[in-house]
Short mmCIF file of C-alpha atoms in Angstrom, two decimals:
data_model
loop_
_atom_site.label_atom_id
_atom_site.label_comp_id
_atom_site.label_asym_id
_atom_site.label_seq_id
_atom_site.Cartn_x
_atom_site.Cartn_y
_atom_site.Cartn_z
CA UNK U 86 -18.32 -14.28 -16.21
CA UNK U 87 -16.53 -17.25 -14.18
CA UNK U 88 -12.77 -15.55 -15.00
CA UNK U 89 -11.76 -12.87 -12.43
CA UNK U 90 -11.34 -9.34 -14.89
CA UNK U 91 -10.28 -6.04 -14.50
CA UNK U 92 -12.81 -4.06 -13.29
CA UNK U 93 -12.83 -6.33 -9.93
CA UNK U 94 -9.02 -5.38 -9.24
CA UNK U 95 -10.23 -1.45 -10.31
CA UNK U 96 -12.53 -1.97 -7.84
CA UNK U 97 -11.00 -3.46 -4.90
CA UNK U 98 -8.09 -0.88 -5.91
CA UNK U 99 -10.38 1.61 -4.94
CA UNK U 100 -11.95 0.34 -1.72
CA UNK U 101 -8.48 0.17 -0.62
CA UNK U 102 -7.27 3.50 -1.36
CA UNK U 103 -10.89 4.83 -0.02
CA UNK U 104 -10.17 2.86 3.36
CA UNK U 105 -6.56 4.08 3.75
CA UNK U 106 -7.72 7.87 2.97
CA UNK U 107 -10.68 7.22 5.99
CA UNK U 108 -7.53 5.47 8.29
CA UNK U 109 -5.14 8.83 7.56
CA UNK U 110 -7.65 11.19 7.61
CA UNK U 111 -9.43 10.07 11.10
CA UNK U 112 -5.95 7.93 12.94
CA UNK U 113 -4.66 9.94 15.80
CA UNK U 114 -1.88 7.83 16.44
CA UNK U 115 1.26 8.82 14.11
CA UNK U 116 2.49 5.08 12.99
CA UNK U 117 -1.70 4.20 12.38
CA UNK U 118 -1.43 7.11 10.02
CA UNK U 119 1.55 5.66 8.30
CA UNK U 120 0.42 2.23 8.15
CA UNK U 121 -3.00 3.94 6.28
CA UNK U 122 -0.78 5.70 3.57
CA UNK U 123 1.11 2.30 2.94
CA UNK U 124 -2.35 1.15 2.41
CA UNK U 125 -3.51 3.50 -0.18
CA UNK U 126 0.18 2.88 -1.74
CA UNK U 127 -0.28 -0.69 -2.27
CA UNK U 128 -3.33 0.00 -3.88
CA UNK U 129 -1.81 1.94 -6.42
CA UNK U 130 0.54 -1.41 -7.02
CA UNK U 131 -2.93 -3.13 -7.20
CA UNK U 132 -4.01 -0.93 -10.31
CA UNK U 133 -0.17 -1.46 -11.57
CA UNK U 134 -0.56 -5.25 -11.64
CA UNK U 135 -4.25 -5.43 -12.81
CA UNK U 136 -3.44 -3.26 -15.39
CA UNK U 137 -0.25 -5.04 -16.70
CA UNK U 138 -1.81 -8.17 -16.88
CA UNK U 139 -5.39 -7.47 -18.45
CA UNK U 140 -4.01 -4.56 -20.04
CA UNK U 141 -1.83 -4.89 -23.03
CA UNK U 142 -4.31 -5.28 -25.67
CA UNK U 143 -1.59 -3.81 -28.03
CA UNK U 144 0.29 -6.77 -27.84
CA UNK U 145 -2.44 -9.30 -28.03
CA UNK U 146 -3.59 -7.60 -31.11
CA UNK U 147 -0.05 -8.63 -32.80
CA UNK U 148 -0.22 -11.45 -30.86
CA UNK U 149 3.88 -10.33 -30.37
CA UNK U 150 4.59 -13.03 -27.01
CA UNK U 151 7.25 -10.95 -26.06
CA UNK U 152 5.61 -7.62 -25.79
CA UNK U 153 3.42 -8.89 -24.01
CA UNK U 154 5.85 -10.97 -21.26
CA UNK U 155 7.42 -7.62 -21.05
CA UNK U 156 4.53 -5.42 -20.60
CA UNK U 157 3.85 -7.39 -17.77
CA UNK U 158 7.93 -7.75 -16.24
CA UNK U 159 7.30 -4.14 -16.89
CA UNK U 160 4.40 -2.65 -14.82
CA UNK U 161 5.88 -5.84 -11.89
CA UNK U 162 9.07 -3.61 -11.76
CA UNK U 163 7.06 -0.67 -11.41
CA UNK U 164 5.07 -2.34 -8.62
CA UNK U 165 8.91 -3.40 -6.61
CA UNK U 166 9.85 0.67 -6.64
CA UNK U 167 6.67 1.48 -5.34
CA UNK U 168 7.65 -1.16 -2.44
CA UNK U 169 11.14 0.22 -2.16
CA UNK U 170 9.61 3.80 -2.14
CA UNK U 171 7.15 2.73 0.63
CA UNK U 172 9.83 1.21 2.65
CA UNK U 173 11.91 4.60 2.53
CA UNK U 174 9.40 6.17 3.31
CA UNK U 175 7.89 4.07 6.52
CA UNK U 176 11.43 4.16 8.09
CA UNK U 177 11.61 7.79 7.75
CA UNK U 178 8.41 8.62 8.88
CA UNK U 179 9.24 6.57 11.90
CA UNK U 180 12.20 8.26 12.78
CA UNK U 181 10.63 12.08 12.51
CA UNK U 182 8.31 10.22 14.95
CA UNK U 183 10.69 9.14 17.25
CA UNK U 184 12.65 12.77 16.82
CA UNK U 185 8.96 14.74 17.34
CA UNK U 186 8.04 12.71 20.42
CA UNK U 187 11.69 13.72 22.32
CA UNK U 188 10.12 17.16 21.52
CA UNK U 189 6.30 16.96 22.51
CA UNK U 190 5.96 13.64 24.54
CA UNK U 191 3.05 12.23 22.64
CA UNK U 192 2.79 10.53 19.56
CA UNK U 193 -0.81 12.36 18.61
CA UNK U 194 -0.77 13.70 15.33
CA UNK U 195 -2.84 16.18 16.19
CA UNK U 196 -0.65 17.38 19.13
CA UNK U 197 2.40 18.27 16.19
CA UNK U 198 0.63 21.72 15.93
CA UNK U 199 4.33 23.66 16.30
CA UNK U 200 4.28 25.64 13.10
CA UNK U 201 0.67 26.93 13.61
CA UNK U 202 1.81 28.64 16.66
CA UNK C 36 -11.42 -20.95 -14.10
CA UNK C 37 -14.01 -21.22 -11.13
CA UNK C 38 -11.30 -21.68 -8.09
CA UNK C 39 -9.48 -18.40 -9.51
CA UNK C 40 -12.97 -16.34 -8.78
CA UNK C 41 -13.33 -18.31 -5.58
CA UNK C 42 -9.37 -17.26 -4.76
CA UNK C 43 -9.76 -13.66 -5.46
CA UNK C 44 -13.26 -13.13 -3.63
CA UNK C 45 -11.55 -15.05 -0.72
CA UNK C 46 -8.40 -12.70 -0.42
CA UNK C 47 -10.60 -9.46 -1.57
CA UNK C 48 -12.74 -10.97 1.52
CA UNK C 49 -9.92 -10.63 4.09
CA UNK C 50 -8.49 -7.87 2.55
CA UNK C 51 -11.44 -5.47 3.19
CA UNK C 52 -12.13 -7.29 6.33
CA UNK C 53 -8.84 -6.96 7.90
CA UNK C 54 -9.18 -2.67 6.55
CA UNK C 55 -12.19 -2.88 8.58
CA UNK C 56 -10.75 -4.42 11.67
CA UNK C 57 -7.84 -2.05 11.72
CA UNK C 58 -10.51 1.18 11.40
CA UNK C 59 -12.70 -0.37 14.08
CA UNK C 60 -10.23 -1.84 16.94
CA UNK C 61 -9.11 0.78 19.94
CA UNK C 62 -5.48 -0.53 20.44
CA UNK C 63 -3.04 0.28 18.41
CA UNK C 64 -0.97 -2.60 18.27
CA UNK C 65 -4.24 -4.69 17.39
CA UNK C 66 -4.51 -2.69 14.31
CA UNK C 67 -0.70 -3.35 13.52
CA UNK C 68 -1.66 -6.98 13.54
CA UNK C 69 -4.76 -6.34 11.46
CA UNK C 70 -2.73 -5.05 8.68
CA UNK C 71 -0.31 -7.64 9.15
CA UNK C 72 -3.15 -9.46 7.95
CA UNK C 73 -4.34 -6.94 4.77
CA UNK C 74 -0.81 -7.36 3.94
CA UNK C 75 -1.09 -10.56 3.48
CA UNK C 76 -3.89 -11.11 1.93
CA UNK C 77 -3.05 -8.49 -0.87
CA UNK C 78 0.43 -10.21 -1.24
CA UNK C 79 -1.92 -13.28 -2.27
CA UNK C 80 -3.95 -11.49 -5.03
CA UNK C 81 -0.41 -10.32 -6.35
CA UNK C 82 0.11 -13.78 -6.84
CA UNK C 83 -3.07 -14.86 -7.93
CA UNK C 84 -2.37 -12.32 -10.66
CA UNK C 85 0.39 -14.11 -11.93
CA UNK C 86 3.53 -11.80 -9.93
CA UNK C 87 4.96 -14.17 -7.90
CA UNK C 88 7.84 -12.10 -7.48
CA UNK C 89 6.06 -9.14 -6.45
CA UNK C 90 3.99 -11.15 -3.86
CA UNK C 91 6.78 -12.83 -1.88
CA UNK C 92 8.87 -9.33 -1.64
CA UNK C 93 5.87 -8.16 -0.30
CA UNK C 94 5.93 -10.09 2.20
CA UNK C 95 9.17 -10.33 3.18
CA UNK C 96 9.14 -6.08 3.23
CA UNK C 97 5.88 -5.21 4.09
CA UNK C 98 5.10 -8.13 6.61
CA UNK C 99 8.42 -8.73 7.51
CA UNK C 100 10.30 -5.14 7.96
CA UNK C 101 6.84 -2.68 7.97
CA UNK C 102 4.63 -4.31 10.38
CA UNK C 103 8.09 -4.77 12.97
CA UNK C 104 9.15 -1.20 12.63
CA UNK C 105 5.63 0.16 13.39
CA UNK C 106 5.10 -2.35 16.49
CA UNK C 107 8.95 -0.84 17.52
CA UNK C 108 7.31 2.64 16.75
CA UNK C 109 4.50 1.88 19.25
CA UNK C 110 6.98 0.31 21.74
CA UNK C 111 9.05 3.19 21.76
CA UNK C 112 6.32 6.25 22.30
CA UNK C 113 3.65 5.98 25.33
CA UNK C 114 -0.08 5.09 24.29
CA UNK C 115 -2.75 4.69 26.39
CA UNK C 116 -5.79 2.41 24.88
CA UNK C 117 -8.30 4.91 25.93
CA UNK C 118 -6.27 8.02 24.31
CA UNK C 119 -6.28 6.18 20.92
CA UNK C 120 -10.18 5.51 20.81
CA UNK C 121 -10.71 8.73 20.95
CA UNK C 122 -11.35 10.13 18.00
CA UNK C 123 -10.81 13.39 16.88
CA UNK C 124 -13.76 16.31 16.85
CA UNK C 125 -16.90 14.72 15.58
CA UNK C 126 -17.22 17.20 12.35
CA UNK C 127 -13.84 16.11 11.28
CA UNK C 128 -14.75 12.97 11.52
CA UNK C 129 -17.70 12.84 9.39
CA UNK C 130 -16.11 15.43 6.75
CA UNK C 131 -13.53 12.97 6.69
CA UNK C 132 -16.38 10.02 5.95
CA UNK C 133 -18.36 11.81 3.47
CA UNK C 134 -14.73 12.75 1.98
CA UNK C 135 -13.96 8.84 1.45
CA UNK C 136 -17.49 7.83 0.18
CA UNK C 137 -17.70 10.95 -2.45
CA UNK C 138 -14.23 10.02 -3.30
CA UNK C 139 -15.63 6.16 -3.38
CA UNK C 140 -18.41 7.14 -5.75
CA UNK C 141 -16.60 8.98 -8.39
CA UNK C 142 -14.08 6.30 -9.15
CA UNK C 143 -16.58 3.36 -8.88
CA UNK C 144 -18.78 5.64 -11.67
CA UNK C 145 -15.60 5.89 -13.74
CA UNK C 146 -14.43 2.22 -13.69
CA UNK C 147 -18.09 0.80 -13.90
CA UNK C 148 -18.20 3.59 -16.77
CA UNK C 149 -14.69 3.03 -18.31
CA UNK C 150 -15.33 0.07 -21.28
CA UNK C 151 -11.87 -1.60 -20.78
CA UNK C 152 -11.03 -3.97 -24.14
CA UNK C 153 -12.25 -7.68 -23.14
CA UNK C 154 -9.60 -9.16 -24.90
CA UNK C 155 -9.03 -11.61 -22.26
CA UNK C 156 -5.56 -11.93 -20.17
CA UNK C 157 -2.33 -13.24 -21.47
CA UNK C 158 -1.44 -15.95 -19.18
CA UNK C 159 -2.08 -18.48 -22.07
CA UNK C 160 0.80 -17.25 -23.20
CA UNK C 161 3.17 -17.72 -20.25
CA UNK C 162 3.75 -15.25 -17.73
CA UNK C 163 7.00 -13.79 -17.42
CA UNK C 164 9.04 -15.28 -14.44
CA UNK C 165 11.77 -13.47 -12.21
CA UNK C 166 14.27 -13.88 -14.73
CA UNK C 167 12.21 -11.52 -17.31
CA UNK C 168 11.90 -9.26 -14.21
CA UNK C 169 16.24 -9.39 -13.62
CA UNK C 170 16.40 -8.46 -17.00
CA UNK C 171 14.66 -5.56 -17.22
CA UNK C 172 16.37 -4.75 -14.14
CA UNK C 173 19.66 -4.53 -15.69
CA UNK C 174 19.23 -3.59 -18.94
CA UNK C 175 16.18 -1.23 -19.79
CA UNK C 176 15.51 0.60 -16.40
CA UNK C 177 19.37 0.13 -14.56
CA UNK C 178 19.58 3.62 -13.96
CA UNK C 179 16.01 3.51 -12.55
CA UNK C 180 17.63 1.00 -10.35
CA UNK C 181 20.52 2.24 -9.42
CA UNK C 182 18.40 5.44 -8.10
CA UNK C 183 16.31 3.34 -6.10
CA UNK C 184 19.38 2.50 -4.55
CA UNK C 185 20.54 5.66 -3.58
CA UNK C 186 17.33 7.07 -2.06
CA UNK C 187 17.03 3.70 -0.14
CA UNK C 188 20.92 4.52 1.38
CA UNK C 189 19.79 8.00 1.99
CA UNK C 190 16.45 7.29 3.49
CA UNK C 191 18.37 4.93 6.10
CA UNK C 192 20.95 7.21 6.10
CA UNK C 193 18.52 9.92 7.14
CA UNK C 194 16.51 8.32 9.83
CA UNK C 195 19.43 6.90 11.54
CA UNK C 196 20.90 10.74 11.80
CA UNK C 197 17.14 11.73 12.60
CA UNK C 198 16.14 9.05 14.81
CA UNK C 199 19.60 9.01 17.15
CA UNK C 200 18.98 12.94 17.96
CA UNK C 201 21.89 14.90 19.47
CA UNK C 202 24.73 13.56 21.20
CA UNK C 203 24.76 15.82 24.12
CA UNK C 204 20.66 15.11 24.81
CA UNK C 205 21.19 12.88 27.46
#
């Protein structure tokens, strides 16, 4: 085994996601909590990659060179919405930040307890 | 064949690391700057992987535009070091733990479990550049695109309105 294979990019997907999930699920601060789900996002675009390249074996089968280039352009494009979904998201999430802490002066998530009230 | 290993354990290496830092550092803009650096380093395994394309918008978005919106999302709310490192109640804390290594286990048992086809990977066969990648963009998935689009406008759109608050507040 001296060629890097799937299961390693499985696997690193999934320390990833597991370390992001920890970062949200512990983080007080608000933006530490965002930058943890951007983590467990890219991971998913890990997976997305790893499985585009290593994972065609339809078109290697037919040996068809152009199924399998656009396999590949394929799962890459679904990897640059998941960026452009992220980077919606961040800004957004930053702004109900800066709109919550006008309202309660710290940016503690666990201090945004206004519907439980 | 050997300095592609060597490549990804490097980057896998600071990847994790750089997770670590970030969950172990007390101030917050520290950990900003540590996943400055896991965004790197995971920009470099999409490149090792053969997406160049992929890599360098990642780090012109998430290095470039992320990590400078959440340092301006520090700079513009009040922390205090010694407010961030501490945590919150200790039983969340290791539900949230035992959560993340349960949650660990079960997908390394499926992938170690999962017998993926060994057919080898296609780059022999010539990877598909960033005009492959235009192409798709404009012909198979353009309303995909054009969507993207919109719910970037209306995401800035959104956060402007949100983030600028009412007129009469000050």
């Amino acid at each position: 085994m001296n060629e890097v294979e799937l299961t390693q990019y499985l696997l690193l997907g999934a320390m990833v996601f597991v370390i992001g999930l920890y970062g949200a699920l512990t983080r007080r601060n608000t933006v530490i909590v965002l930058l943890s789900i951007e983590l467990m996002l890219m991971s998913a675009n890990i997976n997305l990659l790893a499985f585009g390249r290593f994972g065609s074996a339809f078109f290697i089968e037919k040996a068809d060179q152009t199924g399998m280039m656009l396999s590949f352009a394929t799962s890459q494009m679904f990897a640059l919405f998941n960026i452009a979904v992220a980077a919606a998201e961040v800004a957004v999430g930053l702004a109900i930040l800066l709109a919550i802490y006008r309202l309660k002066e710290t940016p503690n998530v666990d201090a945004y307890d206004t519907l439980r009230r | 064949m050997e300095g592609s290993m060597i490549a990804f354990f490097v980057l896998a290496a600071l990847t994790l690391g750089g997770a670590m830092m970030m969950l172990s550092s007390v101030r917050v803009v520290h950990m900003i700057f540590s996943m400055a650096l896991v965004f790197l380093a995971i920009a470099g395994l999409y490149i090792l992987l053969g997406a160049e394309f992929v890599g360098i918008v990642q780090i012109v978005v998430y290095v470039g535009a992320i990590t400078v919106l959440a340092v301006f999302g520090i700079m513009l709310t009040r922390h205090d070091a010694q407010e961030t490192s501490k945590e919150r109640s200790r039983v969340s804390r290791w539900l949230s733990l035992s959560t993340a290594v349960l949650l660990f286990i079960v997908l390394f048992m499926a992938i170690s479990q999962t017998h993926f086809f060994s057919l080898g990977d296609m780059s022999q066969n010539g990877l598909p550049g960033i005009r492959e990648i235009g192409m798709l963009f404009i012909s198979h998935h353009v309303y995909t695109f054009e969507l993207a689009s919109v719910l970037l406008l209306s995401a800035f759109v959104g956060a402007i309105v949100m983030a600028k608050g009412d007129a009469d507040d000050e």
